[in-house]
């Protein structure tokens, strides 16, 4: 389970206001022009940032994490300016480790910085759109996109780093996302054969200055050289996004840095290259969020004057909303611009033997509606079977890393429903379901300990594999032995879930 959207792994001392003021001194001239309160800005960066989570729409309503947290004595408050986001966003105390709680393992919520949820709102999504997330890992925004589209249709999530794609896939699996295909490419060279897309998100790699409240160690690395180095890659990514966008479609470019070299200057260069075929949508048109204070984009930086419309970019200063720092530009491609041809689809095959696996699994768990009627079941590897949304149509290029959710491992004896499969299909199961409603039993299961359930608990089960639930929410898979012992098959790699209750 990724912690990249939650907390840095090694706590670093918070830098002093003087050290921060020195490291960020080159932004001092902006204060009084596009933003106020230099001291407030510096002070805000010395305060730790609260943890933000959103509830997984369709799996639980927003009240569930809030109620569970209240029972644990953890204060939480809704984030008013995220009221229109796909899940209910809650702000929790700084340092709260959401990933260590059972409801996180059960895919009821995801931790994502509040300000980091804004770019997906700016995409203005509706079901049926074909969407590309060009720099997607660890996948908080991909999951938001996928769920805003109703977990249907086609989302492509790309990243350059293999280990980060694994974290992305882990998050999508836990949240039960079935409409995403992942790929590993340099986004600047993403194949045009995959386009066109109605929406493209470029959440670009950047110098991350806006994450100083979460990553205070960054202060030692700040400086314009880093930003200048990143800007070439950022331009290539945004240029590619424009090519891949359908005429009339929308591109959102975002970073979590204050550096104009990585923000307005990148956007200005790409707008100039496109010579009128691309226009910037001014932030007030899409960022009118209750209680949210956005700042304008910069039009003058170190002697370079940018076109006045660059003021329509959105800057989020940490002291304005008690958040991290962020930058967002929303671009629309002219409807009359030339577009790319429709892509060749990837074949997602299910042979007769694999179809039998699906039928057998549904029979074992008493799932009434055939799995192959609900999803596009298919085999990508010898390991087993994946489920994608019925209308998920990924392109043949780029080569996919994964398409949909890995739900049934068939290369072991006996074959096994995966934990992600149990979370996805558990609500439909009517047989081989075992409830561990006591907190101690739930935690023992998550810690892979062997349990001895009561006859009342095993009434709906014969020996063999069972889906384990807690308070009606699926947690994963176990084996009920003839001896009456319950062997947890909760994955070791999800074991971050077991450190707290
Ligand atoms: C800001 S992070 C993305 C965060 C992600 N959108 C989310 O919400 O979880 C930037 C990502 O860009 C990836 N990246 C860096 N260079 C890239 C490139 N040339 N092409 C594609 N991805 C790249 C990094 O591996 C990193 O995961």
CSV table of N, CA and C in Angstrom, one decimal, residues 115-116 118-123 125 130-137 141-142 145 155-160 185-190 197-206 230-245 249-257 262-264 266-267 270 278 286 314 326-332:
chain,number,residue,atom,x,y,z
A,115,UNK,N,-5.6,19.8,-1.5
A,115,UNK,CA,-5.4,20.7,-2.7
A,115,UNK,C,-5.1,19.8,-3.9
A,116,UNK,N,-4.6,18.6,-3.7
A,116,UNK,CA,-4.3,17.7,-4.8
A,116,UNK,C,-5.5,17.1,-5.4
A,118,UNK,N,-8.0,19.1,-6.4
A,118,UNK,CA,-8.6,20.1,-7.3
A,118,UNK,C,-8.4,19.8,-8.8
A,119,UNK,N,-7.3,19.3,-9.3
A,119,UNK,CA,-7.2,19.2,-10.7
A,119,UNK,C,-8.2,18.3,-11.3
A,120,UNK,N,-8.7,17.3,-10.6
A,120,UNK,CA,-9.7,16.4,-11.2
A,120,UNK,C,-11.1,17.2,-11.3
A,121,UNK,N,-11.3,18.1,-10.3
A,121,UNK,CA,-12.5,18.9,-10.4
A,121,UNK,C,-12.4,19.8,-11.7
A,122,UNK,N,-11.2,20.3,-11.9
A,122,UNK,CA,-11.0,21.2,-13.1
A,122,UNK,C,-11.2,20.4,-14.4
A,123,UNK,N,-11.1,19.1,-14.4
A,123,UNK,CA,-11.3,18.4,-15.7
A,123,UNK,C,-12.7,18.4,-16.1
A,125,UNK,N,-15.5,16.4,-15.5
A,125,UNK,CA,-15.7,15.1,-16.0
A,125,UNK,C,-17.2,14.7,-16.1
A,130,UNK,N,-13.5,9.7,-22.6
A,130,UNK,CA,-12.2,8.9,-22.6
A,130,UNK,C,-11.1,9.8,-22.0
A,131,UNK,N,-10.4,9.3,-21.0
A,131,UNK,CA,-9.6,10.2,-20.2
A,131,UNK,C,-8.2,9.6,-20.1
A,132,UNK,N,-7.1,10.5,-20.3
A,132,UNK,CA,-5.7,10.0,-20.1
A,132,UNK,C,-5.2,10.8,-18.9
A,133,UNK,N,-4.5,10.0,-18.0
A,133,UNK,CA,-3.8,10.6,-16.9
A,133,UNK,C,-2.3,10.3,-17.2
A,134,UNK,N,-1.6,11.3,-17.7
A,134,UNK,CA,-0.3,11.1,-18.3
A,134,UNK,C,0.8,10.8,-17.3
A,135,UNK,N,0.7,11.4,-16.1
A,135,UNK,CA,1.7,11.2,-15.0
A,135,UNK,C,0.9,10.7,-13.8
A,136,UNK,N,0.6,9.5,-13.6
A,136,UNK,CA,-0.5,9.1,-12.8
A,136,UNK,C,-0.2,8.6,-11.4
A,137,UNK,N,1.0,8.1,-11.2
A,137,UNK,CA,1.3,7.4,-10.0
A,137,UNK,C,1.6,8.4,-8.8
A,141,UNK,N,-5.3,10.8,-8.2
A,141,UNK,CA,-6.1,11.5,-9.1
A,141,UNK,C,-6.7,10.5,-10.1
A,142,UNK,N,-6.0,9.5,-10.5
A,142,UNK,CA,-6.6,8.4,-11.4
A,142,UNK,C,-7.8,7.8,-10.7
A,145,UNK,N,-10.6,10.2,-10.9
A,145,UNK,CA,-11.2,10.3,-12.3
A,145,UNK,C,-12.1,9.1,-12.6
A,155,UNK,N,-10.3,4.8,-18.9
A,155,UNK,CA,-9.3,5.8,-18.4
A,155,UNK,C,-7.9,5.1,-18.6
A,156,UNK,N,-7.0,5.8,-19.1
A,156,UNK,CA,-5.6,5.3,-19.3
A,156,UNK,C,-4.7,6.1,-18.3
A,157,UNK,N,-4.0,5.3,-17.5
A,157,UNK,CA,-3.1,5.9,-16.5
A,157,UNK,C,-1.7,5.5,-16.8
A,158,UNK,N,-0.9,6.5,-17.0
A,158,UNK,CA,0.5,6.3,-17.4
A,158,UNK,C,1.5,6.9,-16.4
A,159,UNK,N,2.6,6.2,-16.3
A,159,UNK,CA,3.7,6.8,-15.5
A,159,UNK,C,5.0,6.2,-16.0
A,160,UNK,N,6.1,6.9,-15.6
A,160,UNK,CA,7.4,6.5,-16.1
A,160,UNK,C,8.1,5.5,-15.1
A,185,UNK,N,5.4,4.6,-19.9
A,185,UNK,CA,6.0,5.3,-21.0
A,185,UNK,C,6.6,6.6,-20.5
A,186,UNK,N,7.5,7.1,-21.2
A,186,UNK,CA,7.8,8.6,-21.1
A,186,UNK,C,6.6,9.3,-21.7
A,187,UNK,N,5.9,10.0,-20.8
A,187,UNK,CA,4.7,10.7,-21.2
A,187,UNK,C,4.9,11.6,-22.4
A,188,UNK,N,6.2,12.2,-22.5
A,188,UNK,CA,6.5,13.1,-23.6
A,188,UNK,C,6.5,12.4,-25.0
A,189,UNK,N,6.6,11.0,-24.9
A,189,UNK,CA,6.6,10.2,-26.1
A,189,UNK,C,5.5,9.3,-26.2
A,190,UNK,N,4.4,9.5,-25.5
A,190,UNK,CA,3.3,8.7,-25.4
A,190,UNK,C,2.7,8.5,-26.8
A,197,UNK,N,-8.3,11.8,-26.8
A,197,UNK,CA,-8.9,11.8,-25.4
A,197,UNK,C,-9.8,13.0,-25.2
A,198,UNK,N,-10.9,12.8,-24.6
A,198,UNK,CA,-11.8,14.0,-24.2
A,198,UNK,C,-11.1,14.9,-23.2
A,199,UNK,N,-10.4,14.2,-22.3
A,199,UNK,CA,-9.7,14.9,-21.2
A,199,UNK,C,-8.3,14.4,-21.0
A,200,UNK,N,-7.3,15.3,-20.8
A,200,UNK,CA,-6.0,14.8,-20.5
A,200,UNK,C,-5.5,15.6,-19.2
A,201,UNK,N,-5.0,14.8,-18.2
A,201,UNK,CA,-4.5,15.4,-17.1
A,201,UNK,C,-2.9,15.3,-17.1
A,202,UNK,N,-2.2,16.4,-17.0
A,202,UNK,CA,-0.8,16.4,-16.8
A,202,UNK,C,-0.5,16.9,-15.4
A,203,UNK,N,-0.4,16.0,-14.5
A,203,UNK,CA,0.0,16.3,-13.1
A,203,UNK,C,1.5,16.1,-13.0
A,204,UNK,N,2.2,17.1,-13.4
A,204,UNK,CA,3.6,17.0,-13.9
A,204,UNK,C,4.6,16.7,-12.7
A,205,UNK,N,5.6,16.0,-13.0
A,205,UNK,CA,6.7,15.9,-12.0
A,205,UNK,C,7.3,17.3,-11.8
A,206,UNK,N,7.6,17.7,-10.6
A,206,UNK,CA,7.9,19.1,-10.4
A,206,UNK,C,8.9,19.2,-9.2
A,230,UNK,N,13.6,20.9,-14.7
A,230,UNK,CA,12.3,20.2,-14.8
A,230,UNK,C,11.5,20.8,-16.0
A,231,UNK,N,11.7,22.1,-16.3
A,231,UNK,CA,10.8,22.7,-17.2
A,231,UNK,C,10.8,22.1,-18.6
A,232,UNK,N,11.9,21.6,-19.1
A,232,UNK,CA,12.0,21.0,-20.4
A,232,UNK,C,11.0,19.8,-20.5
A,233,UNK,N,11.1,18.9,-19.4
A,233,UNK,CA,10.3,17.7,-19.4
A,233,UNK,C,8.8,18.1,-19.3
A,234,UNK,N,8.5,19.2,-18.5
A,234,UNK,CA,7.1,19.6,-18.3
A,234,UNK,C,6.6,20.1,-19.6
A,235,UNK,N,7.4,20.8,-20.4
A,235,UNK,CA,6.9,21.3,-21.7
A,235,UNK,C,6.6,20.2,-22.6
A,236,UNK,N,7.5,19.2,-22.6
A,236,UNK,CA,7.3,18.0,-23.5
A,236,UNK,C,6.0,17.3,-23.1
A,237,UNK,N,5.7,17.2,-21.8
A,237,UNK,CA,4.5,16.5,-21.4
A,237,UNK,C,3.2,17.2,-21.8
A,238,UNK,N,3.3,18.6,-21.6
A,238,UNK,CA,2.1,19.4,-21.9
A,238,UNK,C,1.9,19.4,-23.5
A,239,UNK,N,3.0,19.5,-24.2
A,239,UNK,CA,2.9,19.5,-25.7
A,239,UNK,C,2.2,18.2,-26.1
A,240,UNK,N,2.7,17.1,-25.6
A,240,UNK,CA,2.1,15.8,-25.9
A,240,UNK,C,0.6,15.7,-25.6
A,241,UNK,N,0.3,16.3,-24.4
A,241,UNK,CA,-1.2,16.3,-24.0
A,241,UNK,C,-2.0,17.0,-25.0
A,242,UNK,N,-1.5,18.1,-25.5
A,242,UNK,CA,-2.3,18.9,-26.5
A,242,UNK,C,-2.5,18.0,-27.7
A,243,UNK,N,-1.4,17.3,-28.2
A,243,UNK,CA,-1.6,16.5,-29.4
A,243,UNK,C,-2.6,15.4,-29.1
A,244,UNK,N,-2.7,14.8,-27.9
A,244,UNK,CA,-3.5,13.7,-27.7
A,244,UNK,C,-5.0,14.1,-27.4
A,245,UNK,N,-5.2,15.4,-27.1
A,245,UNK,CA,-6.5,15.8,-26.7
A,245,UNK,C,-7.4,15.9,-28.0
A,249,UNK,N,-11.7,19.3,-26.6
A,249,UNK,CA,-11.5,18.7,-25.3
A,249,UNK,C,-10.7,19.6,-24.4
A,250,UNK,N,-10.4,19.1,-23.2
A,250,UNK,CA,-9.8,19.9,-22.1
A,250,UNK,C,-8.6,19.2,-21.6
A,251,UNK,N,-7.6,20.0,-21.3
A,251,UNK,CA,-6.3,19.6,-20.7
A,251,UNK,C,-6.1,20.3,-19.4
A,252,UNK,N,-5.8,19.6,-18.4
A,252,UNK,CA,-5.5,20.2,-17.1
A,252,UNK,C,-4.0,20.0,-16.8
A,253,UNK,N,-3.2,21.1,-16.6
A,253,UNK,CA,-1.8,21.0,-16.3
A,253,UNK,C,-1.7,21.4,-14.8
A,254,UNK,N,-1.1,20.6,-14.0
A,254,UNK,CA,-1.0,21.0,-12.6
A,254,UNK,C,0.4,20.6,-12.0
A,255,UNK,N,0.9,21.4,-11.1
A,255,UNK,CA,2.1,21.1,-10.3
A,255,UNK,C,1.8,21.4,-8.9
A,256,UNK,N,2.8,20.9,-8.0
A,256,UNK,CA,2.7,21.3,-6.6
A,256,UNK,C,3.9,22.1,-6.3
A,257,UNK,N,4.2,23.1,-7.1
A,257,UNK,CA,5.3,24.0,-6.9
A,257,UNK,C,5.0,25.5,-7.1
A,262,UNK,N,8.2,26.5,-13.8
A,262,UNK,CA,7.5,25.2,-14.0
A,262,UNK,C,6.0,25.4,-14.2
A,263,UNK,N,5.5,26.6,-14.1
A,263,UNK,CA,4.1,26.8,-14.1
A,263,UNK,C,3.7,27.7,-15.3
A,264,UNK,N,3.5,29.1,-15.0
A,264,UNK,CA,3.0,30.0,-16.0
A,264,UNK,C,4.0,30.0,-17.3
A,266,UNK,N,5.8,27.6,-18.5
A,266,UNK,CA,5.5,26.4,-19.4
A,266,UNK,C,4.2,26.5,-20.1
A,267,UNK,N,3.2,27.0,-19.5
A,267,UNK,CA,1.9,27.1,-20.1
A,267,UNK,C,2.0,28.2,-21.2
A,270,UNK,N,3.6,26.8,-24.4
A,270,UNK,CA,2.8,25.9,-25.2
A,270,UNK,C,1.6,26.6,-25.8
A,278,UNK,N,-5.3,26.7,-29.0
A,278,UNK,CA,-5.5,26.3,-27.6
A,278,UNK,C,-5.8,27.6,-26.8
A,286,UNK,N,-14.0,27.9,-13.4
A,286,UNK,CA,-14.1,26.5,-12.9
A,286,UNK,C,-13.7,26.4,-11.5
A,314,UNK,N,-4.5,29.2,-11.9
A,314,UNK,CA,-4.9,29.2,-10.5
A,314,UNK,C,-3.6,28.9,-9.7
A,326,UNK,N,-0.2,24.8,-4.7
A,326,UNK,CA,-0.5,24.1,-6.0
A,326,UNK,C,-0.6,25.2,-7.1
A,327,UNK,N,-0.6,24.6,-8.3
A,327,UNK,CA,-0.8,25.5,-9.5
A,327,UNK,C,-1.6,24.6,-10.5
A,328,UNK,N,-2.6,25.3,-11.1
A,328,UNK,CA,-3.5,24.6,-12.1
A,328,UNK,C,-3.7,25.5,-13.3
A,329,UNK,N,-3.6,25.0,-14.5
A,329,UNK,CA,-4.0,25.7,-15.7
A,329,UNK,C,-5.0,24.8,-16.4
A,330,UNK,N,-6.1,25.3,-16.9
A,330,UNK,CA,-7.1,24.6,-17.6
A,330,UNK,C,-7.1,25.1,-19.1
A,331,UNK,N,-6.8,24.2,-20.0
A,331,UNK,CA,-6.7,24.6,-21.4
A,331,UNK,C,-7.7,23.8,-22.3
A,332,UNK,N,-8.3,24.6,-23.2
A,332,UNK,CA,-9.2,24.0,-24.1
A,332,UNK,C,-8.7,24.0,-25.5
